[in-house]
Amino acid sequence: MEQVIQINGGHTLSGEVYVSGAKNSAVALIPATLMASSGEVTLKGLPDISDVKTLVSILEDLNIKTKLSNHTLTVDAEDAVNVPLADEKVELLRASYYMMGAMLGRFKKVVIGQPGGCHLGPRPIDQHIKGFEALGATVKNEHGALHIEAEELVGTKIFFDIVSVGATINVMLAATMAKGRTILENVAREPEIIDVATLLNKMGANIRGAGTETIRIEGVGHLNGAAHTIIPDRIEAGSYISLAATIGDEVKVRNVIPEHLDALFSKLEEAGVELEIDDDDVIVRRPKAYKAIEIKTQAYPGFATDLQQPITPLLFLAEDTSKITETIYPARFRHIDELRRMNAHVENRGGSVFIHPSKLNGADVYASDLRAGFCLVVAGLLAEGTTRIHNVHHIMRGYSNIIKKLQQLGAHIELINRE
Ligand code: EPU
């Protein structure tokens, strides 16, 4: 039995859509909870996605008590035990790598398989390893599993060679429990990093500077329970805003922190889209005619790589050719071949894609990763006729209740089971 998303395209959308808690925060916050050796940690506002369920199940394998209901997770990690993590779960998502930093911090040892996740081309973790080693850990690769171990973790100064979200958070997790002061330089500045530092500080950590290029951490010996509400998902928000700009009449996207999306807003406005930006909401209105734009992905606060795929269908509507250059994951263009099945006219040249005006037709297409999947959903809603999207598990990993949210906007979309 295969699950397929079936879309009957060509109908405009209108109404309201509510953004869930941030996936890329949740996948770090959940591992962080295991570092509390006393008290309960409560996370509120979690998205309803399979990545969350997988991580909760990994915690349970460590004898950690969890309760997940109504977007709230409570974790009691007092009696946690340190066992090698099951490969098949670790492989389900990239962010299982946060178990490294969290378990190294709490137990000074972790045995873990290679993390999986979206195929966006090579995704090395050398900067994570460099950070753990600088804190005093030894890292060995034995039969495909990483053994990371330290007699004690000792704070130090670490300059990352590459600005990496994952390495920043992972090393911050471990350094929270190191002896003395750690200074992390050339770190990523994504809002999710601030969210994780905020939870850790509520649990008793001493972290300053998250959201800037330098993070200073005074190690502590013990972390406690705490309660935390997760930030809204800026990528989910940006995905729905892009969708509304492409195929919406007037759509209100609710539960947004607009400051997280400045780069997207400026590109949409350049394309002619009208945005009414309030404190927590954005109203999106399509223009009569779209202008072609150029996008170059960059680390935060630049244009997010995670949004170049969702915004692509809008560019087919422009009067002229648009250009997208991907600098974070140069191979993150696997959705382009799928769009070609839908009659899209796109050229790949010199690490960029050139998107020509095109009229899309429905087709059978395959999601290669999470954001590629959302791009195909927007393309399907825009196209004339029926689109069937295969490999939907990629989409369910990261978009909370996507079918229901789109149906509420009037989309002709359903999840069907096929033999
Ligand atoms: N990199 C290295 N070595 C490292 C780490 C990263 O060379 O040790 C490179 C990567 O290959 C990439 C660049 O550095 O070229 C940036 O990667 P980063 O580590 O920042 O990415 P990540 O932490 O693995 C997170 C998000 C991604 C998002 C990227 C970039 C999570 C769980 N994932 O990945 O989100 O695309 O940052 O912003 O937070 C998604 O949500 O669909 C998604 C893929």
Tab-separated table of C-alpha atoms and ligand atoms in Angstrom:
chain	number	residue	atom	x	y	z
A	1	MET	CA	0.000	0.000	0.000
A	2	GLU	CA	1.382	3.374	-1.010
A	3	GLN	CA	0.214	6.750	0.272
A	4	VAL	CA	-0.080	9.384	-2.441
A	5	ILE	CA	-1.099	13.041	-2.326
A	6	GLN	CA	-3.642	13.714	-5.059
A	7	ILE	CA	-4.318	17.283	-6.123
A	8	ASN	CA	-6.849	18.711	-8.506
A	9	GLY	CA	-5.178	21.960	-9.499
A	10	GLY	CA	-6.121	25.308	-10.936
A	11	HIS	CA	-8.317	26.549	-8.069
A	12	THR	CA	-7.382	29.635	-6.067
A	13	LEU	CA	-7.094	29.425	-2.275
A	14	SER	CA	-8.325	31.789	0.402
A	15	GLY	CA	-8.815	31.949	4.171
A	16	GLU	CA	-6.451	31.417	7.078
A	17	VAL	CA	-3.709	28.971	7.937
A	18	TYR	CA	-2.056	28.569	11.354
A	19	VAL	CA	1.680	27.864	11.533
A	20	SER	CA	2.861	25.086	13.889
A	21	GLY	CA	5.927	24.963	16.142
A	22	ALA	CA	9.321	24.919	14.422
A	23	LYS	CA	10.479	21.503	13.227
A	24	ASN	CA	14.144	22.447	13.257
A	25	SER	CA	13.822	23.669	16.848
A	26	ALA	CA	11.787	20.655	17.970
A	27	VAL	CA	14.340	18.172	16.676
A	28	ALA	CA	17.019	19.776	18.878
A	29	LEU	CA	14.832	20.579	21.896
A	30	ILE	CA	13.690	16.960	22.262
A	31	PRO	CA	17.250	15.540	22.540
A	32	ALA	CA	18.120	18.434	24.913
A	33	THR	CA	15.446	17.244	27.372
A	34	LEU	CA	17.432	14.104	28.142
A	35	MET	CA	20.120	16.262	29.740
A	36	ALA	CA	17.881	17.024	32.751
A	37	SER	CA	18.933	14.533	35.412
A	38	SER	CA	16.200	15.764	37.754
A	39	GLY	CA	12.723	17.189	37.220
A	40	GLU	CA	10.399	17.116	34.224
A	41	VAL	CA	10.927	19.044	31.001
A	42	THR	CA	7.752	20.203	29.242
A	43	LEU	CA	7.804	21.318	25.597
A	44	LYS	CA	4.656	23.034	24.333
A	45	GLY	CA	3.556	23.747	20.770
A	46	LEU	CA	5.296	20.828	19.083
A	47	PRO	CA	4.390	20.181	15.439
A	48	ASP	CA	2.490	17.003	14.566
A	49	ILE	CA	5.200	15.447	12.361
A	50	SER	CA	6.907	12.087	12.140
A	51	ASP	CA	10.361	13.494	13.069
A	52	VAL	CA	8.982	14.382	16.532
A	53	LYS	CA	7.525	10.894	17.002
A	54	THR	CA	10.805	9.254	15.977
A	55	LEU	CA	12.838	11.298	18.463
A	56	VAL	CA	10.395	10.606	21.294
A	57	SER	CA	10.678	6.910	20.529
A	58	ILE	CA	14.512	7.183	20.644
A	59	LEU	CA	14.223	8.794	24.109
A	60	GLU	CA	12.021	5.899	25.237
A	61	ASP	CA	14.733	3.445	24.159
A	62	LEU	CA	16.942	5.136	26.782
A	63	ASN	CA	14.428	4.316	29.548
A	64	ILE	CA	13.207	7.911	29.564
A	65	LYS	CA	9.550	8.470	30.515
A	66	THR	CA	7.663	10.546	27.941
A	67	LYS	CA	4.106	11.711	27.368
A	68	LEU	CA	3.145	13.285	24.061
A	69	SER	CA	-0.359	14.621	23.686
A	70	ASN	CA	-1.993	17.727	22.266
A	71	HIS	CA	1.323	19.159	20.950
A	72	THR	CA	2.858	18.947	24.445
A	73	LEU	CA	5.674	16.623	25.430
A	74	THR	CA	6.701	15.907	29.006
A	75	VAL	CA	9.985	14.152	29.583
A	76	ASP	CA	11.323	12.626	32.801
A	77	ALA	CA	14.920	11.612	32.126
A	78	GLU	CA	15.976	10.995	35.725
A	79	ASP	CA	16.437	7.233	35.187
A	80	ALA	CA	17.876	7.479	31.674
A	81	VAL	CA	20.308	4.739	30.689
A	82	ASN	CA	23.018	4.963	28.065
A	83	VAL	CA	22.586	2.339	25.343
A	84	PRO	CA	23.732	2.351	21.695
A	85	LEU	CA	21.018	3.958	19.580
A	86	ALA	CA	19.046	1.805	17.142
A	87	ASP	CA	20.263	2.359	13.576
A	88	GLU	CA	16.855	2.124	11.925
A	89	LYS	CA	15.505	5.042	13.993
A	90	VAL	CA	18.650	7.173	13.717
A	91	GLU	CA	18.549	6.746	9.946
A	92	LEU	CA	15.020	8.132	9.701
A	93	LEU	CA	16.099	11.717	10.252
A	94	ARG	CA	19.173	13.857	9.907
A	95	ALA	CA	18.621	15.636	13.211
A	96	SER	CA	19.176	12.428	15.184
A	97	TYR	CA	22.732	13.806	15.259
A	98	TYR	CA	21.606	16.031	18.168
A	99	MET	CA	21.550	12.874	20.283
A	100	MET	CA	25.374	13.029	20.043
A	101	GLY	CA	25.760	16.375	21.793
A	102	ALA	CA	22.984	15.709	24.316
A	103	MET	CA	24.203	12.215	25.305
A	104	LEU	CA	27.845	13.257	25.330
A	105	GLY	CA	26.871	16.087	27.696
A	106	ARG	CA	24.847	13.893	30.028
A	107	PHE	CA	26.728	10.558	29.908
A	108	LYS	CA	30.118	11.551	28.406
A	109	LYS	CA	29.574	8.742	25.923
A	110	VAL	CA	27.373	7.941	22.927
A	111	VAL	CA	27.280	5.162	20.331
A	112	ILE	CA	25.228	6.158	17.294
A	113	GLY	CA	24.806	5.197	13.610
A	114	GLN	CA	25.117	7.633	10.703
A	115	PRO	CA	22.214	10.107	10.637
A	116	GLY	CA	19.847	9.939	7.632
A	117	GLY	CA	17.386	12.590	6.463
A	118	CYS	CA	16.840	14.487	3.232
A	119	HIS	CA	19.190	13.823	0.322
A	120	LEU	CA	20.470	17.260	-0.527
A	121	GLY	CA	23.903	16.132	-1.756
A	122	PRO	CA	26.848	15.623	0.622
A	123	ARG	CA	26.075	16.576	4.228
A	124	PRO	CA	29.266	15.999	6.251
A	125	ILE	CA	29.383	16.366	10.059
A	126	ASP	CA	33.106	17.117	10.362
A	127	GLN	CA	32.442	20.390	12.219
A	128	HIS	CA	30.342	18.590	14.848
A	129	ILE	CA	33.195	16.109	15.353
A	130	LYS	CA	35.799	18.873	15.449
A	131	GLY	CA	33.828	20.537	18.255
A	132	PHE	CA	33.436	17.340	20.307
A	133	GLU	CA	37.144	16.584	19.960
A	134	ALA	CA	38.073	20.113	21.001
A	135	LEU	CA	36.028	19.566	24.176
A	136	GLY	CA	38.154	16.477	24.926
A	137	ALA	CA	36.149	13.628	23.356
A	138	THR	CA	37.603	10.855	21.214
A	139	VAL	CA	35.568	9.933	18.138
A	140	LYS	CA	35.949	6.529	16.465
A	141	ASN	CA	34.053	5.067	13.555
A	142	GLU	CA	33.606	1.327	14.188
A	143	HIS	CA	31.597	-0.777	11.712
A	144	GLY	CA	29.557	2.254	10.645
A	145	ALA	CA	28.750	3.422	14.179
A	146	LEU	CA	30.339	6.473	15.783
A	147	HIS	CA	31.720	5.972	19.294
A	148	ILE	CA	32.125	9.348	20.949
A	149	GLU	CA	33.528	9.327	24.446
A	150	ALA	CA	35.254	11.610	26.959
A	151	GLU	CA	36.626	11.070	30.439
A	152	GLU	CA	35.586	14.636	31.036
A	153	LEU	CA	34.547	17.484	28.784
A	154	VAL	CA	36.611	20.640	29.212
A	155	GLY	CA	35.604	24.049	27.909
A	156	THR	CA	37.749	25.656	25.220
A	157	LYS	CA	37.653	28.090	22.299
A	158	ILE	CA	36.352	26.623	19.015
A	159	PHE	CA	36.295	28.452	15.674
A	160	PHE	CA	34.062	26.661	13.155
A	161	ASP	CA	35.441	26.468	9.594
A	162	ILE	CA	31.899	26.508	8.177
A	163	VAL	CA	28.794	28.226	9.497
A	164	SER	CA	26.636	25.243	10.435
A	165	VAL	CA	23.302	25.142	12.255
A	166	GLY	CA	23.756	21.517	13.302
A	167	ALA	CA	27.354	21.872	14.502
A	168	THR	CA	26.530	25.038	16.467
A	169	ILE	CA	23.651	23.391	18.342
A	170	ASN	CA	25.363	20.032	18.802
A	171	VAL	CA	28.560	21.460	20.274
A	172	MET	CA	26.530	23.915	22.390
A	173	LEU	CA	24.621	20.950	23.874
A	174	ALA	CA	27.816	19.126	24.865
A	175	ALA	CA	29.616	22.280	26.074
A	176	THR	CA	26.712	23.083	28.410
A	177	MET	CA	27.954	20.225	30.622
A	178	ALA	CA	31.709	20.813	30.113
A	179	LYS	CA	34.023	22.018	32.856
A	180	GLY	CA	34.701	25.741	32.583
A	181	ARG	CA	34.134	28.180	29.751
A	182	THR	CA	33.579	27.370	26.062
A	183	ILE	CA	33.634	30.053	23.390
A	184	LEU	CA	32.110	29.095	20.027
A	185	GLU	CA	33.068	31.401	17.153
A	186	ASN	CA	31.775	31.696	13.583
A	187	VAL	CA	28.531	30.041	14.645
A	188	ALA	CA	25.183	30.001	12.822
A	189	ARG	CA	22.598	32.617	13.906
A	190	GLU	CA	19.303	30.872	13.093
A	191	PRO	CA	16.363	31.576	15.450
A	192	GLU	CA	16.230	27.844	16.277
A	193	ILE	CA	19.652	28.169	17.942
A	194	ILE	CA	18.287	30.887	20.226
A	195	ASP	CA	15.290	28.660	21.026
A	196	VAL	CA	17.544	25.773	22.094
A	197	ALA	CA	19.772	28.079	24.190
A	198	THR	CA	16.656	29.489	25.856
A	199	LEU	CA	15.430	26.036	26.891
A	200	LEU	CA	18.903	25.027	28.134
A	201	ASN	CA	19.179	28.237	30.201
A	202	LYS	CA	15.756	27.535	31.730
A	203	MET	CA	17.113	24.081	32.640
A	204	GLY	CA	20.037	25.710	34.480
A	205	ALA	CA	22.646	26.207	31.738
A	206	ASN	CA	24.644	29.394	31.347
A	207	ILE	CA	24.715	30.293	27.635
A	208	ARG	CA	25.083	33.815	26.260
A	209	GLY	CA	25.232	35.169	22.735
A	210	ALA	CA	22.985	32.695	20.857
A	211	GLY	CA	21.783	34.497	17.722
A	212	THR	CA	25.124	36.306	17.295
A	213	GLU	CA	28.389	35.058	15.773
A	214	THR	CA	29.892	34.135	19.155
A	215	ILE	CA	28.355	31.965	21.855
A	216	ARG	CA	29.843	31.852	25.369
A	217	ILE	CA	29.004	28.944	27.646
A	218	GLU	CA	29.925	28.492	31.314
A	219	GLY	CA	29.631	24.746	31.909
A	220	VAL	CA	27.340	23.472	34.671
A	221	GLY	CA	27.342	20.103	36.402
A	222	HIS	CA	23.610	19.489	36.390
A	223	LEU	CA	20.450	20.413	34.494
A	224	ASN	CA	16.870	20.377	35.845
A	225	GLY	CA	13.339	20.275	34.523
A	226	ALA	CA	11.788	23.345	32.876
A	227	ALA	CA	8.853	24.377	30.677
A	228	HIS	CA	9.215	25.925	27.250
A	229	THR	CA	7.000	26.918	24.319
A	230	ILE	CA	8.604	26.381	20.944
A	231	ILE	CA	8.892	29.225	18.379
A	232	PRO	CA	6.694	29.168	15.258
A	233	ASP	CA	8.168	27.402	12.230
A	234	ARG	CA	9.578	30.137	9.966
A	235	ILE	CA	10.059	27.669	7.104
A	236	GLU	CA	6.486	26.369	7.326
A	237	ALA	CA	5.307	30.010	7.494
A	238	GLY	CA	7.469	30.919	4.494
A	239	SER	CA	6.164	27.877	2.613
A	240	TYR	CA	2.508	28.888	3.096
A	241	ILE	CA	3.286	32.538	2.339
A	242	SER	CA	4.967	31.466	-0.917
A	243	LEU	CA	2.015	29.205	-1.715
A	244	ALA	CA	-0.455	32.033	-1.026
A	245	ALA	CA	1.601	34.377	-3.215
A	246	THR	CA	1.361	31.814	-6.031
A	247	ILE	CA	-2.208	30.548	-5.883
A	248	GLY	CA	-4.018	32.493	-3.116
A	249	ASP	CA	-6.686	35.147	-3.529
A	250	GLU	CA	-6.196	36.569	-0.081
A	251	VAL	CA	-4.640	34.326	2.558
A	252	LYS	CA	-3.817	35.154	6.162
A	253	VAL	CA	-0.896	33.183	7.577
A	254	ARG	CA	-1.113	33.201	11.378
A	255	ASN	CA	1.454	32.612	14.154
A	256	VAL	CA	4.408	34.127	12.326
A	257	ILE	CA	7.440	36.013	13.683
A	258	PRO	CA	7.820	38.373	10.695
A	259	GLU	CA	11.427	39.352	11.588
A	260	HIS	CA	12.467	35.750	10.806
A	261	LEU	CA	11.319	36.109	7.200
A	262	ASP	CA	12.713	39.467	6.056
A	263	ALA	CA	14.712	37.973	3.162
A	264	LEU	CA	11.648	36.142	1.797
A	265	PHE	CA	9.415	39.201	2.178
A	266	SER	CA	11.798	41.421	0.268
A	267	LYS	CA	11.971	38.931	-2.640
A	268	LEU	CA	8.179	38.479	-2.756
A	269	GLU	CA	7.672	42.243	-2.770
A	270	GLU	CA	10.243	42.542	-5.551
A	271	ALA	CA	8.141	40.026	-7.515
A	272	GLY	CA	5.113	42.267	-7.005
A	273	VAL	CA	3.338	40.375	-4.206
A	274	GLU	CA	1.455	42.531	-1.709
A	275	LEU	CA	2.143	41.687	1.938
A	276	GLU	CA	0.345	43.140	4.935
A	277	ILE	CA	2.654	42.344	7.836
A	278	ASP	CA	1.266	42.523	11.355
A	279	ASP	CA	2.845	41.504	14.716
A	280	ASP	CA	1.973	37.783	14.416
A	281	ASP	CA	0.226	37.451	11.040
A	282	VAL	CA	0.862	38.109	7.377
A	283	ILE	CA	-1.855	38.700	4.782
A	284	VAL	CA	-0.750	37.791	1.267
A	285	ARG	CA	-2.285	39.147	-1.947
A	286	ARG	CA	-1.243	38.083	-5.440
A	287	PRO	CA	-0.352	40.702	-8.034
A	288	LYS	CA	-1.964	40.895	-11.473
A	289	ALA	CA	1.469	40.459	-13.048
A	290	TYR	CA	4.628	39.012	-11.467
A	291	LYS	CA	8.147	40.336	-12.053
A	292	ALA	CA	11.098	37.964	-12.523
A	293	ILE	CA	13.550	37.892	-9.581
A	294	GLU	CA	16.996	36.531	-8.686
A	295	ILE	CA	17.486	34.540	-5.484
A	296	LYS	CA	20.725	33.436	-3.853
A	297	THR	CA	20.443	31.206	-0.791
A	298	GLN	CA	22.540	32.105	2.235
A	299	ALA	CA	22.888	31.334	5.935
A	300	TYR	CA	20.422	33.185	8.190
A	301	PRO	CA	19.429	36.026	7.935
A	302	GLY	CA	19.926	35.545	4.174
A	303	PHE	CA	17.390	33.818	1.911
A	304	ALA	CA	16.857	30.315	3.404
A	305	THR	CA	17.833	27.300	1.302
A	306	ASP	CA	14.699	25.637	2.706
A	307	LEU	CA	12.523	28.224	0.926
A	308	GLN	CA	14.050	28.206	-2.560
A	309	GLN	CA	12.049	25.091	-3.479
A	310	PRO	CA	8.645	26.297	-2.159
A	311	ILE	CA	9.011	29.656	-3.970
A	312	THR	CA	9.987	28.092	-7.324
A	313	PRO	CA	6.422	27.553	-8.714
A	314	LEU	CA	5.667	31.275	-8.297
A	315	LEU	CA	8.500	32.073	-10.699
A	316	PHE	CA	6.742	30.230	-13.557
A	317	LEU	CA	4.144	33.015	-13.436
A	318	ALA	CA	6.629	35.855	-13.972
A	319	GLU	CA	6.820	37.697	-17.270
A	320	ASP	CA	10.506	36.964	-17.685
A	321	THR	CA	13.206	34.465	-16.618
A	322	SER	CA	14.108	34.180	-12.903
A	323	LYS	CA	17.297	32.742	-11.452
A	324	ILE	CA	17.961	30.733	-8.274
A	325	THR	CA	21.508	30.117	-7.053
A	326	GLU	CA	21.921	27.587	-4.252
A	327	THR	CA	25.048	28.195	-2.137
A	328	ILE	CA	24.275	26.011	0.912
A	329	TYR	CA	23.426	22.705	-0.844
A	330	PRO	CA	24.494	23.083	-4.498
A	331	ALA	CA	22.747	19.790	-5.406
A	332	ARG	CA	19.377	20.761	-3.889
A	333	PHE	CA	17.635	20.856	-7.267
A	334	ARG	CA	16.139	17.388	-7.555
A	335	HIS	CA	12.643	18.882	-7.690
A	336	ILE	CA	13.474	20.486	-11.045
A	337	ASP	CA	13.263	17.189	-12.972
A	338	GLU	CA	9.872	16.556	-11.378
A	339	LEU	CA	8.655	20.017	-12.362
A	340	ARG	CA	9.750	19.252	-15.936
A	341	ARG	CA	7.299	16.326	-15.915
A	342	MET	CA	4.664	19.020	-15.336
A	343	ASN	CA	5.758	20.988	-18.407
A	344	ALA	CA	8.085	23.379	-16.568
A	345	HIS	CA	10.721	25.121	-18.630
A	346	VAL	CA	13.876	25.270	-16.474
A	347	GLU	CA	17.579	25.244	-17.333
A	348	ASN	CA	20.434	24.254	-14.998
A	349	ARG	CA	23.558	26.247	-15.769
A	350	GLY	CA	26.687	26.917	-13.685
A	351	GLY	CA	25.207	25.988	-10.288
A	352	SER	CA	22.026	28.018	-10.844
A	353	VAL	CA	18.592	27.278	-12.261
A	354	PHE	CA	16.916	29.584	-14.742
A	355	ILE	CA	13.151	29.476	-14.489
A	356	HIS	CA	11.265	30.507	-17.601
A	357	PRO	CA	7.570	31.408	-17.775
A	358	SER	CA	5.666	28.094	-17.987
A	359	LYS	CA	2.120	26.795	-17.822
A	360	LEU	CA	2.109	23.690	-15.638
A	361	ASN	CA	0.069	20.537	-16.274
A	362	GLY	CA	-0.764	17.899	-13.670
A	363	ALA	CA	1.466	14.796	-13.629
A	364	ASP	CA	2.758	11.952	-11.441
A	365	VAL	CA	5.778	13.334	-9.554
A	366	TYR	CA	8.135	12.138	-6.810
A	367	ALA	CA	9.155	14.102	-3.698
A	368	SER	CA	12.921	13.761	-3.251
A	369	ASP	CA	13.020	15.628	0.068
A	370	LEU	CA	10.830	17.603	2.433
A	371	ARG	CA	10.952	21.044	0.797
A	372	ALA	CA	10.960	19.562	-2.708
A	373	GLY	CA	7.716	17.888	-1.621
A	374	PHE	CA	6.140	21.215	-0.675
A	375	CYS	CA	7.297	22.701	-3.978
A	376	LEU	CA	5.434	19.914	-5.800
A	377	VAL	CA	2.315	20.553	-3.713
A	378	VAL	CA	2.330	24.222	-4.785
A	379	ALA	CA	3.034	23.227	-8.388
A	380	GLY	CA	0.161	20.718	-8.274
A	381	LEU	CA	-2.237	23.335	-6.920
A	382	LEU	CA	-1.178	25.725	-9.681
A	383	ALA	CA	-1.268	23.198	-12.537
A	384	GLU	CA	-4.260	22.367	-14.694
A	385	GLY	CA	-5.504	18.832	-14.046
A	386	THR	CA	-4.543	16.120	-11.600
A	387	THR	CA	-1.170	15.758	-9.898
A	388	ARG	CA	-0.194	12.745	-7.833
A	389	ILE	CA	2.796	13.162	-5.499
A	390	HIS	CA	4.663	9.999	-4.514
A	391	ASN	CA	7.173	9.508	-1.655
A	392	VAL	CA	4.913	11.523	0.651
A	393	HIS	CA	6.756	10.328	3.777
A	394	HIS	CA	9.282	13.108	3.080
A	395	ILE	CA	6.482	15.680	3.369
A	396	MET	CA	4.960	14.129	6.509
A	397	ARG	CA	8.363	14.317	8.238
A	398	GLY	CA	8.110	18.071	8.451
A	399	TYR	CA	4.742	19.661	7.569
A	400	SER	CA	2.251	19.389	10.421
A	401	ASN	CA	-1.292	18.458	9.247
A	402	ILE	CA	-0.571	19.690	5.741
A	403	ILE	CA	-3.594	18.074	4.060
A	404	LYS	CA	-6.057	19.512	6.576
A	405	LYS	CA	-4.455	22.965	6.503
A	406	LEU	CA	-4.661	23.088	2.701
A	407	GLN	CA	-8.220	21.752	2.603
A	408	GLN	CA	-9.196	24.575	4.978
A	409	LEU	CA	-7.831	27.024	2.395
A	410	GLY	CA	-10.089	25.401	-0.203
A	411	ALA	CA	-7.491	23.196	-1.896
A	412	HIS	CA	-8.701	20.115	-3.748
A	413	ILE	CA	-6.154	17.832	-2.113
A	414	GLU	CA	-6.343	14.448	-0.432
A	415	LEU	CA	-4.116	11.709	0.885
A	416	ILE	CA	-5.073	8.445	-0.756
A	417	ASN	CA	-3.953	4.858	-0.264
A	418	ARG	CA	-3.065	3.006	-3.466
A	419	GLU	CA	-2.428	-0.711	-3.907
B	1	EPU	N1	28.550	21.358	6.635
B	1	EPU	C1	29.804	20.810	6.586
B	1	EPU	N2	30.284	20.191	7.710
B	1	EPU	C2	29.559	20.093	8.853
B	1	EPU	C3	28.275	20.639	8.889
B	1	EPU	C4	27.788	21.277	7.746
B	1	EPU	O1	30.493	20.865	5.584
B	1	EPU	O2	30.055	19.513	9.828
B	1	EPU	C5	28.012	22.073	5.446
B	1	EPU	C6	26.768	21.413	4.867
B	1	EPU	O3	27.088	20.378	3.987
B	1	EPU	C7	26.095	22.593	4.195
B	1	EPU	C8	26.430	23.762	5.140
B	1	EPU	O4	27.578	23.344	5.867
B	1	EPU	O5	26.672	22.840	2.958
B	1	EPU	C9	25.351	24.162	6.112
B	1	EPU	O6	24.834	23.003	6.764
B	1	EPU	P1	24.187	23.041	8.221
B	1	EPU	O7	25.025	22.230	9.133
B	1	EPU	O8	23.906	24.451	8.615
B	1	EPU	O9	22.846	22.265	7.967
B	1	EPU	P2	22.127	21.254	8.937
B	1	EPU	O10	22.318	21.717	10.343
B	1	EPU	O11	22.483	19.856	8.622
B	1	EPU	C10	19.909	22.597	9.033
B	1	EPU	C11	18.472	22.298	8.802
B	1	EPU	C12	18.201	22.151	7.308
B	1	EPU	C13	18.642	23.426	6.602
B	1	EPU	C14	20.094	23.743	6.931
B	1	EPU	C15	20.588	25.057	6.363
B	1	EPU	C16	17.871	21.065	10.778
B	1	EPU	C17	17.505	19.773	11.382
B	1	EPU	N3	18.118	21.051	9.481
B	1	EPU	O12	20.630	21.479	8.527
B	1	EPU	O13	16.815	21.983	7.178
B	1	EPU	O14	18.486	23.277	5.217
B	1	EPU	O15	20.270	23.793	8.365
B	1	EPU	O16	19.834	26.101	6.868
B	1	EPU	O17	17.898	22.079	11.447
B	1	EPU	C18	14.841	21.239	6.185
B	1	EPU	O18	14.253	21.709	7.167
B	1	EPU	O19	14.251	20.835	5.142
B	1	EPU	C19	16.292	21.156	6.222
B	1	EPU	C20	16.992	20.400	5.389
